[in-house]
Amino acid sequence: MYEDELVEIAVEVDGEAAEAVVELFNRYNGGDWIEDSAAGEVSGGGAVVESTGYDDFGSPVPGEFRMLVKTYLKPGPRGRRTRRQIEEGLWRLSLLYPMPEPVARTVREEDWAHAWKRHYKPFRIGRRVLLTPAWEEPEPLPGDVVVRLEPGMAFGTGLHPTTRLCMAALEKWLRPGDAFLDIGTGSGVLSIAAAKLGAAPVWATDIDPLAIRAAKDNALRNETALSPDELHIEQGSVPAGQAGRFNVIAANILAEVLVGLFDCAYDNIPLAEPLAPGGHLILSGILEEKSGMVLSAAAPHGLKEVERRQEGDWVALVVRREHAG
Ligand code: SAH
């Protein structure tokens, strides 16, 4: 292998596995982005997502949509070690998500430099939200909302079905001027979209400090009309002292965590507390068979199901608070 060659590892996945594979590639082979290549510092580069099978409006076509997640490794001992870690990681993931064997091939570094940007393209989630890598100039349709994300370490690339379900529910229930709270914000994707859909104020929390950093960076990258007071991102979970304040709350976390947040299992403020009377709470990250458990935990707080969305095994529930309590 020559100095200017790289090993490409590619695996074909669906949206749910894509998020996990992207995370794996970023974890073991993250680091310098393509922008640093001028300094001769290209190592890692994380994950490249190449997807096909969209319709003319940029929405995935069921049955035709394909995603290939790739990463590129430098020659040398470090690259070989990383490759082993990645192959082991993929093997472990294949126990959770059915996926074909990864395919490895050698490519020229300069081809990679072009491929990287060529393949990470704007894509649509919900009806109006166009997710766009930071360096791309998307072509929005009238009424579209553009959300610029630097693919980072935080969950929330927009590839995962739970994020797409949340975004679709958000578009439906959020009205301009609504106060919006995003618990478990990850990359900040839902909060930034909400701000651009007219929500004010927007509060985002996450227990993971890396997520908070990514969300803040992504918020800066996206000029929203909100002042720093109105777009509030902080480490934590359900915020204290905000009873009845938010018209819409999204929490895309796992069913078990949502139940714990309703029941104050973590000595937390109850998930229902910050919701305004008549407000909507969007609950996602729920496997179908666990939806009953989440609804039972919501019921004692006066929250009733008003909508259910499903993609594969994943369900998002929208519950409403009919009265204060
Ligand atoms: N909102 C993003 C990211 C969802 S991933 C999206 O829809 O794509 C779930 C996030 O919840 C993770 O970033 C995780 O750190 C965070 N999280 C997990 N438990 C939490 C809790 N108890 N309170 C707040 N955030 C939590």
Short mmCIF file of C-alpha atoms and ligand atoms in Angstrom, two decimals:
data_model
loop_
_atom_site.label_atom_id
_atom_site.label_comp_id
_atom_site.label_asym_id
_atom_site.label_seq_id
_atom_site.Cartn_x
_atom_site.Cartn_y
_atom_site.Cartn_z
CA MET A 1 0.00 0.00 0.00
CA TYR A 2 1.29 3.47 -0.90
CA GLU A 3 1.37 6.52 1.32
CA ASP A 4 -1.42 8.26 -0.57
CA GLU A 5 -3.77 5.32 -0.34
CA LEU A 6 -6.50 4.71 2.17
CA VAL A 7 -8.59 1.73 3.11
CA GLU A 8 -12.29 2.37 2.72
CA ILE A 9 -14.62 0.33 4.91
CA ALA A 10 -18.25 0.44 3.79
CA VAL A 11 -21.35 -1.14 5.24
CA GLU A 12 -24.88 -0.99 3.89
CA VAL A 13 -27.45 -0.28 6.58
CA ASP A 14 -30.92 1.06 7.28
CA GLY A 15 -31.55 4.29 9.18
CA GLU A 16 -31.54 2.79 12.64
CA ALA A 17 -28.29 0.92 12.23
CA ALA A 18 -26.80 3.91 10.40
CA GLU A 19 -26.83 6.02 13.53
CA ALA A 20 -24.97 3.29 15.42
CA VAL A 21 -22.42 2.72 12.65
CA VAL A 22 -21.79 6.47 12.30
CA GLU A 23 -21.20 6.62 16.03
CA LEU A 24 -18.80 3.68 15.88
CA PHE A 25 -16.80 5.16 12.99
CA ASN A 26 -16.65 8.54 14.71
CA ARG A 27 -15.56 6.95 17.98
CA TYR A 28 -12.66 4.91 16.59
CA ASN A 29 -11.81 6.90 13.50
CA GLY A 30 -13.02 10.43 14.28
CA GLY A 31 -10.75 13.38 14.56
CA ASP A 32 -9.65 15.76 11.90
CA TRP A 33 -12.14 16.73 9.29
CA ILE A 34 -11.46 17.17 5.63
CA GLU A 35 -10.88 20.93 6.14
CA ASP A 36 -7.57 20.07 7.78
CA SER A 37 -6.27 18.24 4.76
CA ALA A 38 -4.37 21.32 3.54
CA ALA A 39 -2.21 21.02 6.64
CA GLY A 40 -1.51 17.38 5.80
CA GLU A 41 -3.42 16.41 8.89
CA VAL A 42 -6.00 14.08 7.49
CA SER A 43 -6.51 11.23 9.84
CA GLY A 44 -9.78 9.65 10.61
CA GLY A 45 -12.48 11.85 9.23
CA GLY A 46 -15.25 9.93 10.88
CA ALA A 47 -18.15 8.58 8.92
CA VAL A 48 -19.31 9.37 5.43
CA VAL A 49 -22.94 8.65 4.67
CA GLU A 50 -23.87 7.97 1.10
CA SER A 51 -27.57 7.55 0.49
CA THR A 52 -29.67 6.94 -2.58
CA GLY A 53 -33.35 6.39 -3.31
CA TYR A 54 -34.90 9.81 -2.67
CA ASP A 55 -37.84 11.26 -4.55
CA ASP A 56 -37.70 14.68 -6.26
CA PHE A 57 -38.49 16.43 -2.98
CA GLY A 58 -35.66 14.77 -1.13
CA SER A 59 -37.84 12.31 0.83
CA PRO A 60 -36.71 8.67 1.07
CA VAL A 61 -38.70 6.26 -1.12
CA PRO A 62 -39.71 3.15 0.88
CA GLY A 63 -38.13 0.02 -0.58
CA GLU A 64 -35.62 2.01 -2.65
CA PHE A 65 -33.85 3.95 0.05
CA ARG A 66 -30.30 2.67 0.71
CA MET A 67 -27.61 3.96 2.94
CA LEU A 68 -23.94 3.18 2.80
CA VAL A 69 -21.84 4.31 5.75
CA LYS A 70 -18.12 4.49 5.07
CA THR A 71 -14.96 5.39 6.84
CA TYR A 72 -11.40 5.75 5.60
CA LEU A 73 -8.22 4.54 7.28
CA LYS A 74 -4.63 5.63 6.84
CA PRO A 75 -1.97 3.04 6.13
CA GLY A 76 0.35 2.05 8.97
CA PRO A 77 0.06 0.37 12.36
CA ARG A 78 -2.43 2.86 13.75
CA GLY A 79 -4.74 2.40 10.79
CA ARG A 80 -4.50 -1.37 11.15
CA ARG A 81 -5.34 -1.18 14.84
CA THR A 82 -8.31 1.08 14.14
CA ARG A 83 -9.48 -1.29 11.44
CA ARG A 84 -9.50 -4.18 13.90
CA GLN A 85 -11.45 -2.13 16.44
CA ILE A 86 -13.95 -1.12 13.80
CA GLU A 87 -14.38 -4.64 12.51
CA GLU A 88 -14.97 -5.91 16.04
CA GLY A 89 -17.42 -3.10 16.71
CA LEU A 90 -19.33 -3.84 13.51
CA TRP A 91 -19.49 -7.48 14.42
CA ARG A 92 -21.02 -6.58 17.79
CA LEU A 93 -23.51 -4.24 16.13
CA SER A 94 -24.49 -6.96 13.67
CA LEU A 95 -25.85 -8.92 16.63
CA LEU A 96 -28.26 -6.06 17.29
CA TYR A 97 -29.03 -4.96 13.76
CA PRO A 98 -28.99 -7.34 10.84
CA MET A 99 -26.42 -5.94 8.41
CA PRO A 100 -24.22 -7.36 5.67
CA GLU A 101 -20.47 -7.87 6.13
CA PRO A 102 -18.48 -4.67 5.71
CA VAL A 103 -16.69 -4.29 2.39
CA ALA A 104 -13.09 -3.04 2.38
CA ARG A 105 -11.22 -1.62 -0.61
CA THR A 106 -8.22 0.60 -1.27
CA VAL A 107 -8.82 4.10 -2.61
CA ARG A 108 -6.57 7.05 -3.42
CA GLU A 109 -6.54 9.74 -0.80
CA GLU A 110 -7.48 12.46 -3.26
CA ASP A 111 -10.56 10.48 -4.32
CA TRP A 112 -11.55 10.26 -0.73
CA ALA A 113 -11.19 14.01 -0.22
CA HIS A 114 -13.76 14.58 -2.94
CA ALA A 115 -15.99 11.66 -2.01
CA TRP A 116 -16.34 12.85 1.52
CA LYS A 117 -18.11 16.04 0.66
CA ARG A 118 -19.85 14.69 -2.38
CA HIS A 119 -21.71 12.06 -0.45
CA TYR A 120 -22.75 13.85 2.69
CA LYS A 121 -25.71 15.63 1.18
CA PRO A 122 -28.63 17.62 2.49
CA PHE A 123 -31.59 15.41 3.28
CA ARG A 124 -35.13 16.00 4.42
CA ILE A 125 -36.71 14.90 7.68
CA GLY A 126 -40.31 15.70 8.48
CA ARG A 127 -41.89 17.63 5.59
CA ARG A 128 -40.12 20.95 5.77
CA VAL A 129 -36.81 20.40 7.55
CA LEU A 130 -33.75 20.09 5.36
CA LEU A 131 -30.77 18.78 7.31
CA THR A 132 -27.59 20.04 5.76
CA PRO A 133 -23.92 19.45 6.46
CA ALA A 134 -22.30 22.69 7.55
CA TRP A 135 -20.39 23.26 4.29
CA GLU A 136 -23.20 22.55 1.80
CA GLU A 137 -25.41 25.09 0.09
CA PRO A 138 -28.78 23.35 0.01
CA GLU A 139 -31.59 24.18 -2.37
CA PRO A 140 -34.58 24.66 -0.10
CA LEU A 141 -38.13 24.71 -1.42
CA PRO A 142 -40.34 27.64 -0.38
CA GLY A 143 -41.35 27.17 3.26
CA ASP A 144 -38.41 24.87 4.03
CA VAL A 145 -36.40 25.23 7.18
CA VAL A 146 -32.67 24.57 6.83
CA VAL A 147 -30.83 23.05 9.80
CA ARG A 148 -27.05 22.98 9.50
CA LEU A 149 -25.29 20.25 11.47
CA GLU A 150 -21.65 19.39 11.82
CA PRO A 151 -21.69 15.63 12.21
CA GLY A 152 -20.20 15.30 15.67
CA MET A 153 -20.12 12.76 18.43
CA ALA A 154 -23.63 13.50 19.74
CA PHE A 155 -26.66 11.45 18.83
CA GLY A 156 -28.98 13.28 16.49
CA THR A 157 -27.67 13.10 12.93
CA GLY A 158 -31.28 12.88 11.79
CA LEU A 159 -30.72 9.38 10.46
CA HIS A 160 -32.42 7.55 13.28
CA PRO A 161 -36.16 6.77 12.95
CA THR A 162 -36.83 8.11 16.45
CA THR A 163 -35.53 11.54 15.40
CA ARG A 164 -37.56 11.51 12.21
CA LEU A 165 -40.73 10.58 14.12
CA CYS A 166 -40.13 13.42 16.58
CA MET A 167 -39.51 15.93 13.83
CA ALA A 168 -42.72 15.01 12.03
CA ALA A 169 -44.70 15.36 15.28
CA LEU A 170 -42.97 18.65 16.03
CA GLU A 171 -43.97 20.08 12.66
CA LYS A 172 -47.56 19.08 13.32
CA TRP A 173 -48.01 20.34 16.87
CA LEU A 174 -45.68 23.32 17.23
CA ARG A 175 -47.19 26.75 16.53
CA PRO A 176 -45.11 29.89 15.98
CA GLY A 177 -44.60 31.59 19.34
CA ASP A 178 -44.88 28.35 21.32
CA ALA A 179 -42.42 27.81 24.14
CA PHE A 180 -40.50 24.59 23.36
CA LEU A 181 -38.46 22.32 25.63
CA ASP A 182 -36.19 19.55 24.28
CA ILE A 183 -35.09 17.03 26.90
CA GLY A 184 -32.13 14.91 25.71
CA THR A 185 -31.23 17.31 22.92
CA GLY A 186 -28.17 15.39 21.62
CA SER A 187 -26.85 17.36 18.63
CA GLY A 188 -29.58 19.97 19.19
CA VAL A 189 -31.33 18.96 15.98
CA LEU A 190 -34.91 19.25 17.27
CA SER A 191 -34.31 22.52 19.12
CA ILE A 192 -32.70 24.22 16.16
CA ALA A 193 -35.54 23.09 13.90
CA ALA A 194 -38.11 24.28 16.47
CA ALA A 195 -36.44 27.70 16.69
CA LYS A 196 -36.58 27.98 12.91
CA LEU A 197 -40.21 26.88 12.89
CA GLY A 198 -40.95 29.91 15.08
CA ALA A 199 -40.79 28.57 18.64
CA ALA A 200 -39.71 30.99 21.36
CA PRO A 201 -38.23 30.51 23.82
CA VAL A 202 -36.43 27.22 23.12
CA TRP A 203 -34.83 25.31 25.98
CA ALA A 204 -32.61 22.28 25.45
CA THR A 205 -31.12 20.01 28.09
CA ASP A 206 -29.00 16.86 28.07
CA ILE A 207 -27.23 14.98 30.83
CA ASP A 208 -24.21 14.45 28.54
CA PRO A 209 -21.74 17.37 28.48
CA LEU A 210 -20.52 16.36 25.00
CA ALA A 211 -24.06 16.67 23.69
CA ILE A 212 -24.34 20.14 25.23
CA ARG A 213 -21.14 21.21 23.50
CA ALA A 214 -22.30 19.82 20.15
CA ALA A 215 -25.74 21.42 20.54
CA LYS A 216 -24.19 24.81 21.36
CA ASP A 217 -21.84 24.59 18.37
CA ASN A 218 -24.69 23.61 16.10
CA ALA A 219 -26.87 26.43 17.48
CA LEU A 220 -24.14 28.94 16.60
CA ARG A 221 -23.84 27.46 13.13
CA ASN A 222 -27.54 28.08 12.57
CA GLU A 223 -28.57 31.66 12.79
CA THR A 224 -31.94 31.52 14.49
CA ALA A 225 -33.93 34.64 15.24
CA LEU A 226 -33.62 33.88 18.95
CA SER A 227 -31.49 35.91 21.36
CA PRO A 228 -29.18 33.99 23.71
CA ASP A 229 -31.84 34.42 26.43
CA GLU A 230 -34.47 32.80 24.27
CA LEU A 231 -32.32 29.88 23.14
CA HIS A 232 -31.17 28.27 26.34
CA ILE A 233 -28.99 25.13 26.27
CA GLU A 234 -27.89 23.63 29.56
CA GLN A 235 -26.64 20.41 31.03
CA GLY A 236 -29.36 18.61 32.97
CA SER A 237 -32.68 16.92 32.52
CA VAL A 238 -36.20 18.17 33.31
CA PRO A 239 -35.60 21.81 34.35
CA ALA A 240 -36.66 23.06 37.80
CA GLY A 241 -38.79 26.14 38.39
CA GLN A 242 -40.52 26.03 34.98
CA ALA A 243 -43.93 24.60 35.94
CA GLY A 244 -46.53 24.98 33.19
CA ARG A 245 -44.25 27.02 30.95
CA PHE A 246 -43.84 24.99 27.75
CA ASN A 247 -46.50 24.47 25.06
CA VAL A 248 -44.54 21.68 23.41
CA ILE A 249 -41.97 19.36 24.98
CA ALA A 250 -40.01 16.68 23.09
CA ALA A 251 -38.17 13.86 24.83
CA ASN A 252 -36.54 11.38 22.48
CA ILE A 253 -35.01 9.05 25.06
CA LEU A 254 -35.67 5.38 25.75
CA ALA A 255 -39.02 4.11 27.11
CA GLU A 256 -37.46 3.08 30.43
CA VAL A 257 -35.92 6.51 30.92
CA LEU A 258 -39.18 8.26 30.03
CA VAL A 259 -41.04 6.16 32.61
CA GLY A 260 -38.37 7.02 35.19
CA LEU A 261 -38.74 10.72 34.37
CA PHE A 262 -42.53 10.57 34.88
CA ASP A 263 -42.11 8.64 38.15
CA CYS A 264 -39.22 10.74 39.46
CA ALA A 265 -37.04 7.62 39.66
CA TYR A 266 -33.91 9.78 39.37
CA ASP A 267 -35.04 12.26 42.04
CA ASN A 268 -35.84 14.46 39.10
CA ILE A 269 -38.48 17.08 38.47
CA PRO A 270 -41.47 15.18 37.00
CA LEU A 271 -41.51 15.19 33.21
CA ALA A 272 -45.09 16.51 33.17
CA GLU A 273 -44.36 19.55 35.37
CA PRO A 274 -43.05 22.03 32.79
CA LEU A 275 -45.91 21.29 30.35
CA ALA A 276 -48.52 24.06 29.93
CA PRO A 277 -52.24 23.23 30.18
CA GLY A 278 -53.36 22.16 26.69
CA GLY A 279 -49.70 21.58 25.78
CA HIS A 280 -48.28 18.61 23.87
CA LEU A 281 -45.56 16.25 25.00
CA ILE A 282 -43.80 14.30 22.23
CA LEU A 283 -42.34 11.05 23.56
CA SER A 284 -39.99 9.08 21.33
CA GLY A 285 -37.33 6.37 21.52
CA ILE A 286 -40.07 3.86 22.38
CA LEU A 287 -40.12 0.32 21.04
CA GLU A 288 -43.64 -0.64 20.04
CA GLU A 289 -44.13 -3.18 22.82
CA LYS A 290 -43.16 -0.59 25.44
CA SER A 291 -45.68 2.07 24.43
CA GLY A 292 -48.27 0.82 26.97
CA MET A 293 -45.76 1.17 29.78
CA VAL A 294 -45.03 4.79 28.81
CA LEU A 295 -48.74 5.69 28.52
CA SER A 296 -49.41 4.16 31.96
CA ALA A 297 -46.67 6.30 33.45
CA ALA A 298 -48.09 9.42 31.75
CA ALA A 299 -51.75 8.84 32.73
CA PRO A 300 -51.52 9.81 36.45
CA HIS A 301 -50.28 13.24 35.29
CA GLY A 302 -53.49 13.86 33.30
CA LEU A 303 -51.75 13.10 29.98
CA LYS A 304 -53.68 11.30 27.25
CA GLU A 305 -52.57 9.99 23.89
CA VAL A 306 -53.58 12.22 20.99
CA GLU A 307 -51.32 10.80 18.29
CA ARG A 308 -49.13 7.78 17.59
CA ARG A 309 -46.54 7.58 14.84
CA GLN A 310 -44.60 4.49 13.93
CA GLU A 311 -41.58 3.62 11.80
CA GLY A 312 -40.47 -0.01 11.92
CA ASP A 313 -40.48 -1.05 15.58
CA TRP A 314 -40.18 2.52 16.84
CA VAL A 315 -43.12 4.50 18.11
CA ALA A 316 -43.50 8.17 18.99
CA LEU A 317 -46.43 9.14 21.18
CA VAL A 318 -47.93 12.59 21.51
CA VAL A 319 -49.79 13.10 24.78
CA ARG A 320 -51.76 16.17 25.85
CA ARG A 321 -52.36 17.75 29.18
CA GLU A 322 -56.05 18.58 29.28
CA HIS A 323 -56.00 20.37 32.61
CA ALA A 324 -53.47 21.76 35.03
CA GLY A 325 -52.19 19.22 37.55
N1 SAH B 1 -33.01 14.83 20.57
C1 SAH B 1 -32.05 14.18 19.68
C2 SAH B 1 -31.15 13.22 20.43
C3 SAH B 1 -31.86 12.04 21.10
S1 SAH B 1 -30.72 10.86 21.81
C4 SAH B 1 -32.80 13.49 18.55
O1 SAH B 1 -34.02 13.47 18.60
O2 SAH B 1 -32.16 12.99 17.62
C5 SAH B 1 -31.13 10.90 23.51
C6 SAH B 1 -30.33 11.92 24.31
O3 SAH B 1 -30.88 11.90 25.61
C7 SAH B 1 -28.85 11.58 24.46
O4 SAH B 1 -28.10 12.69 24.00
C8 SAH B 1 -28.67 11.35 25.97
O5 SAH B 1 -27.45 11.88 26.48
C9 SAH B 1 -29.85 12.09 26.57
N2 SAH B 1 -30.36 11.59 27.85
C10 SAH B 1 -30.38 10.31 28.31
N3 SAH B 1 -30.98 10.25 29.51
C11 SAH B 1 -31.36 11.52 29.83
C12 SAH B 1 -32.04 12.12 30.94
N4 SAH B 1 -32.45 11.40 31.99
N5 SAH B 1 -32.28 13.46 30.90
C13 SAH B 1 -31.87 14.21 29.85
N6 SAH B 1 -31.21 13.69 28.78
C14 SAH B 1 -30.97 12.38 28.76
#
